Coordinates of C-alpha atoms in Angstrom, one line a residue:
M11 CA 0.0 0.0 0.0
A12 CA 1.3 3.4 -0.9
E13 CA 2.2 5.9 1.8
E14 CA -0.1 8.8 2.1
I15 CA 1.5 12.2 2.1
T16 CA 0.3 14.4 4.9
R17 CA 1.3 17.5 6.8
I18 CA 0.0 18.8 10.1
I19 CA -0.2 22.6 10.2
T20 CA -0.3 24.2 13.7
L21 CA -2.3 27.4 13.2
K22 CA -0.7 30.5 14.5
S23 CA -4.2 31.9 14.8
P24 CA -6.7 29.2 15.9
I25 CA -10.2 29.5 14.4
T26 CA -13.4 29.0 16.3
F27 CA -16.4 27.9 14.1
G28 CA -19.6 26.9 15.8
D29 CA -18.6 25.1 19.0
K30 CA -15.3 23.8 17.7
T31 CA -11.9 25.5 17.8
Y32 CA -9.4 24.5 15.1
D33 CA -5.7 24.8 16.2
T34 CA -4.3 22.4 13.7
L35 CA -5.1 21.3 10.2
T36 CA -4.0 17.9 8.8
L37 CA -3.5 18.3 5.0
T38 CA -3.4 15.3 2.8
E39 CA -2.2 14.9 -0.8
P40 CA -5.1 16.1 -3.0
T41 CA -6.9 13.7 -5.4
L42 CA -7.4 14.6 -9.0
D43 CA -11.1 15.3 -8.2
Q44 CA -10.2 17.7 -5.4
L45 CA -7.8 19.6 -7.6
D46 CA -10.4 19.7 -10.4
Q47 CA -13.1 21.1 -8.0
A48 CA -10.7 23.7 -6.6
M49 CA -9.7 24.9 -10.1
K50 CA -13.4 25.7 -10.8
Q51 CA -13.2 28.6 -8.3
D52 CA -13.5 32.2 -9.6
S53 CA -10.3 33.5 -7.9
K54 CA -7.0 32.2 -6.7
M55 CA -8.0 32.8 -3.0
G56 CA -11.2 30.8 -3.7
L57 CA -9.1 28.0 -5.2
V58 CA -6.8 28.0 -2.1
A59 CA -9.7 28.0 0.4
S60 CA -11.5 25.3 -1.6
L61 CA -8.4 23.1 -1.7
I62 CA -7.5 23.6 1.9
A63 CA -11.0 22.7 3.0
S64 CA -11.1 19.7 0.7
V65 CA -7.8 18.1 1.8
S66 CA -8.2 18.9 5.5
G67 CA -11.8 18.0 5.9
V68 CA -12.7 21.4 7.6
P69 CA -15.7 23.4 6.5
I70 CA -15.0 26.0 3.7
A71 CA -16.0 28.7 6.2
V72 CA -13.0 27.7 8.4
A73 CA -10.6 27.8 5.5
R74 CA -11.8 31.2 4.6
K75 CA -11.0 32.5 8.1
L76 CA -7.3 31.5 8.0
K77 CA -4.8 34.2 8.6
S78 CA -2.1 35.0 6.0
R79 CA 0.7 33.2 7.8
D80 CA -1.4 30.0 8.1
I81 CA -2.5 30.2 4.5
R82 CA 1.2 30.4 3.5
Q83 CA 2.0 27.2 5.5
C84 CA -0.8 25.4 3.8
S85 CA 0.1 26.8 0.4
D86 CA 3.7 25.7 0.8
F87 CA 2.6 22.1 1.2
L88 CA -0.1 22.2 -1.6
E89 CA 2.1 23.9 -4.2
A90 CA 3.8 20.6 -4.9
F91 CA 0.5 19.2 -6.2
T92 CA -0.8 22.1 -8.3
E93 CA -0.4 22.4 -12.1
D94 CA 2.1 25.2 -11.7
S95 CA 4.5 22.8 -10.1
P96 CA 7.6 21.5 -12.0
E97 CA 7.3 18.0 -13.5
T98 CA 9.0 15.2 -11.6
G99 CA 12.8 15.5 -11.8
E100 CA 12.7 19.2 -12.8
A101 CA 14.0 21.9 -10.5
K102 CA 11.6 24.7 -9.7
S103 CA 12.8 27.8 -11.4
P104 CA 13.3 31.0 -9.3
T105 CA 10.9 33.8 -9.9

């Protein structure tokens, strides 16, 4: 069985939604369907929120309340799986 790629993100700014407080998010490698659904969003931030919610299992409203530093941590993990990523074996070019 293949090993699942995950990362636990400790939120610098925990989020309370309903009666639950989120202080960590466990992100998993997105499936093709999750990537496809996220790509249907109207904006880049909508795409990021959709993908974070999808791969972590939190409500979209929680993902939309993430602070900038927490979004950056999540994005750093998810960038490896987006279409803008380099192909396997290629080095990411500096921008």
